[in-house]
Amino acid sequence: MHAFRSAVEAGDLDAVAALLAEDVVFTSPVVFKPYTGKAITAAILRAVSQVFEDFRYVREFGASDSPDHALVFTARVGGRELTGCDFLHVNEEGLIDDLMVMVRPLSGAHALAEAMGARFEQIAEEAQAGS
């Protein structure tokens, strides 16, 4: 099991942040432009952990020695069920330098965008404090 999955499932967001490279690129399922940097990515992940209900990983793809992993999950947001996938790439130091999230269906993506948008100011403040 990938360390990221273990940390997320344990709700250990400090451990999640520790797995991120300083220059990690986070591609959101609901925002056009990727975010770059550990502080903003960690802040987004903290916020999404508050937004997702009944989150659980249901599948994992990628050999333990591979730099690429895919973690399929299910969750609810505002009464909408969604399925998603975290695509991870780890660098030579074993830190995540690329994290792309995709979700479906569109109604779930809309609910996620709305819930995260309502937290954007909090996310920005946390990212600034973490820089």
mmCIF file of C-alpha atoms in Angstrom:
data_model
loop_
_atom_site.group_PDB
_atom_site.id
_atom_site.type_symbol
_atom_site.label_atom_id
_atom_site.label_comp_id
_atom_site.label_asym_id
_atom_site.label_seq_id
_atom_site.Cartn_x
_atom_site.Cartn_y
_atom_site.Cartn_z
ATOM 1 C CA MET A 1 0.000 0.000 0.000
ATOM 2 C CA HIS A 2 1.341 3.437 -0.899
ATOM 3 C CA ALA A 3 2.297 5.637 2.094
ATOM 4 C CA PHE A 4 -0.013 8.398 0.832
ATOM 5 C CA ARG A 5 -2.979 6.049 0.973
ATOM 6 C CA SER A 6 -2.050 4.914 4.481
ATOM 7 C CA ALA A 7 -1.744 8.516 5.720
ATOM 8 C CA VAL A 8 -5.042 9.587 4.127
ATOM 9 C CA GLU A 9 -6.908 6.575 5.488
ATOM 10 C CA ALA A 10 -5.486 7.259 8.960
ATOM 11 C CA GLY A 11 -6.579 10.898 8.719
ATOM 12 C CA ASP A 12 -2.962 11.927 9.376
ATOM 13 C CA LEU A 13 -2.784 15.114 7.332
ATOM 14 C CA ASP A 14 0.646 16.009 8.737
ATOM 15 C CA ALA A 15 1.960 12.717 7.354
ATOM 16 C CA VAL A 16 0.269 13.479 4.021
ATOM 17 C CA ALA A 17 2.015 16.867 3.890
ATOM 18 C CA ALA A 18 5.354 15.238 4.768
ATOM 19 C CA LEU A 19 5.043 13.077 1.650
ATOM 20 C CA LEU A 20 4.797 16.114 -0.658
ATOM 21 C CA ALA A 21 7.802 17.537 -2.479
ATOM 22 C CA GLU A 22 8.319 21.294 -2.063
ATOM 23 C CA ASP A 23 7.625 21.772 -5.785
ATOM 24 C CA VAL A 24 4.657 19.382 -6.007
ATOM 25 C CA VAL A 25 2.162 20.168 -8.769
ATOM 26 C CA PHE A 26 -1.471 19.591 -7.815
ATOM 27 C CA THR A 27 -4.031 19.333 -10.609
ATOM 28 C CA SER A 28 -7.553 19.773 -9.318
ATOM 29 C CA PRO A 29 -10.581 18.144 -10.912
ATOM 30 C CA VAL A 30 -12.476 21.441 -10.741
ATOM 31 C CA VAL A 31 -9.914 24.175 -11.493
ATOM 32 C CA PHE A 32 -8.282 24.782 -14.866
ATOM 33 C CA LYS A 33 -4.792 25.833 -13.740
ATOM 34 C CA PRO A 34 -2.654 23.499 -11.603
ATOM 35 C CA TYR A 35 -1.378 24.653 -8.209
ATOM 36 C CA THR A 36 2.353 24.461 -7.505
ATOM 37 C CA GLY A 37 3.922 24.073 -4.094
ATOM 38 C CA LYS A 38 3.705 22.050 -0.924
ATOM 39 C CA ALA A 39 1.929 24.707 1.177
ATOM 40 C CA ILE A 40 -1.028 25.233 -1.202
ATOM 41 C CA THR A 41 -1.345 21.512 -1.958
ATOM 42 C CA ALA A 42 -1.358 20.594 1.748
ATOM 43 C CA ALA A 43 -3.957 23.311 2.430
ATOM 44 C CA ILE A 44 -6.189 22.006 -0.372
ATOM 45 C CA LEU A 45 -5.897 18.435 0.921
ATOM 46 C CA ARG A 46 -6.788 19.552 4.448
ATOM 47 C CA ALA A 47 -9.881 21.348 3.138
ATOM 48 C CA VAL A 48 -11.000 18.458 0.966
ATOM 49 C CA SER A 49 -10.706 16.124 3.957
ATOM 50 C CA GLN A 50 -13.395 18.285 5.591
ATOM 51 C CA VAL A 51 -15.570 18.297 2.456
ATOM 52 C CA PHE A 52 -15.541 14.591 1.626
ATOM 53 C CA GLU A 53 -17.946 12.389 3.558
ATOM 54 C CA ASP A 54 -17.584 8.596 3.715
ATOM 55 C CA PHE A 55 -14.288 8.792 1.827
ATOM 56 C CA ARG A 56 -12.615 5.464 1.145
ATOM 57 C CA TYR A 57 -10.090 4.067 -1.269
ATOM 58 C CA VAL A 58 -11.425 1.074 -3.169
ATOM 59 C CA ARG A 59 -8.509 0.199 -5.498
ATOM 60 C CA GLU A 60 -4.823 0.857 -5.923
ATOM 61 C CA PHE A 61 -2.748 0.474 -9.082
ATOM 62 C CA GLY A 62 1.033 0.552 -9.423
ATOM 63 C CA ALA A 63 3.876 -1.622 -8.251
ATOM 64 C CA SER A 64 5.458 -0.658 -4.941
ATOM 65 C CA ASP A 65 8.736 0.178 -6.697
ATOM 66 C CA SER A 66 7.048 2.220 -9.444
ATOM 67 C CA PRO A 67 7.089 6.031 -9.389
ATOM 68 C CA ASP A 68 3.464 6.071 -10.597
ATOM 69 C CA HIS A 69 0.382 5.087 -8.617
ATOM 70 C CA ALA A 70 -3.384 5.427 -9.028
ATOM 71 C CA LEU A 71 -5.742 5.322 -6.058
ATOM 72 C CA VAL A 72 -9.456 4.963 -6.839
ATOM 73 C CA PHE A 73 -11.824 6.348 -4.212
ATOM 74 C CA THR A 74 -15.497 6.902 -3.456
ATOM 75 C CA ALA A 75 -16.985 9.718 -1.385
ATOM 76 C CA ARG A 76 -19.969 11.977 -0.965
ATOM 77 C CA VAL A 77 -20.101 15.759 -1.144
ATOM 78 C CA GLY A 78 -23.273 17.560 -0.206
ATOM 79 C CA GLY A 79 -25.393 14.475 -0.794
ATOM 80 C CA ARG A 80 -23.780 13.737 -4.173
ATOM 81 C CA GLU A 81 -21.908 10.478 -4.580
ATOM 82 C CA LEU A 82 -18.728 10.541 -6.581
ATOM 83 C CA THR A 83 -15.942 8.293 -7.706
ATOM 84 C CA GLY A 84 -12.469 9.642 -8.201
ATOM 85 C CA CYS A 85 -8.867 8.783 -8.698
ATOM 86 C CA ASP A 86 -5.673 10.219 -7.245
ATOM 87 C CA PHE A 87 -2.806 9.890 -9.725
ATOM 88 C CA LEU A 88 0.544 10.154 -7.936
ATOM 89 C CA HIS A 89 4.089 10.451 -9.208
ATOM 90 C CA VAL A 90 6.984 10.230 -6.779
ATOM 91 C CA ASN A 91 10.410 11.716 -7.399
ATOM 92 C CA GLU A 92 13.797 10.097 -6.774
ATOM 93 C CA GLU A 93 13.592 11.068 -3.087
ATOM 94 C CA GLY A 94 10.279 9.205 -2.775
ATOM 95 C CA LEU A 95 8.230 12.409 -2.394
ATOM 96 C CA ILE A 96 5.105 13.155 -4.392
ATOM 97 C CA ASP A 97 5.952 15.717 -7.064
ATOM 98 C CA ASP A 98 2.766 15.366 -9.095
ATOM 99 C CA LEU A 99 -0.762 14.770 -7.797
ATOM 100 C CA MET A 100 -3.683 14.873 -10.194
ATOM 101 C CA VAL A 101 -7.237 14.194 -9.052
ATOM 102 C CA MET A 102 -10.147 13.308 -11.311
ATOM 103 C CA VAL A 103 -13.768 12.825 -10.253
ATOM 104 C CA ARG A 104 -17.056 11.795 -11.798
ATOM 105 C CA PRO A 105 -19.966 12.229 -12.372
ATOM 106 C CA LEU A 106 -20.327 15.860 -13.337
ATOM 107 C CA SER A 107 -22.883 16.464 -10.564
ATOM 108 C CA GLY A 108 -20.295 15.266 -8.021
ATOM 109 C CA ALA A 109 -17.630 17.505 -9.552
ATOM 110 C CA HIS A 110 -20.021 20.472 -9.322
ATOM 111 C CA ALA A 111 -20.752 19.729 -5.658
ATOM 112 C CA LEU A 112 -17.025 19.451 -4.968
ATOM 113 C CA ALA A 113 -16.282 22.725 -6.767
ATOM 114 C CA GLU A 114 -18.976 24.523 -4.790
ATOM 115 C CA ALA A 115 -17.850 23.134 -1.426
ATOM 116 C CA MET A 116 -14.174 23.861 -2.075
ATOM 117 C CA GLY A 117 -14.923 27.306 -3.488
ATOM 118 C CA ALA A 118 -16.607 28.200 -0.211
ATOM 119 C CA ARG A 119 -13.313 27.360 1.551
ATOM 120 C CA PHE A 120 -10.962 29.108 -0.870
ATOM 121 C CA GLU A 121 -10.171 32.033 1.425
ATOM 122 C CA GLN A 122 -9.344 29.634 4.277
ATOM 123 C CA ILE A 123 -7.167 27.563 1.919
ATOM 124 C CA ALA A 124 -5.278 30.654 0.702
ATOM 125 C CA GLU A 125 -4.669 31.846 4.279
ATOM 126 C CA GLU A 126 -3.404 28.443 5.384
ATOM 127 C CA ALA A 127 -1.132 28.177 2.335
ATOM 128 C CA GLN A 128 0.283 31.654 3.028
ATOM 129 C CA ALA A 129 0.951 30.739 6.667
ATOM 130 C CA GLY A 130 2.626 27.494 5.559
ATOM 131 C CA SER A 131 4.949 29.170 3.064
#
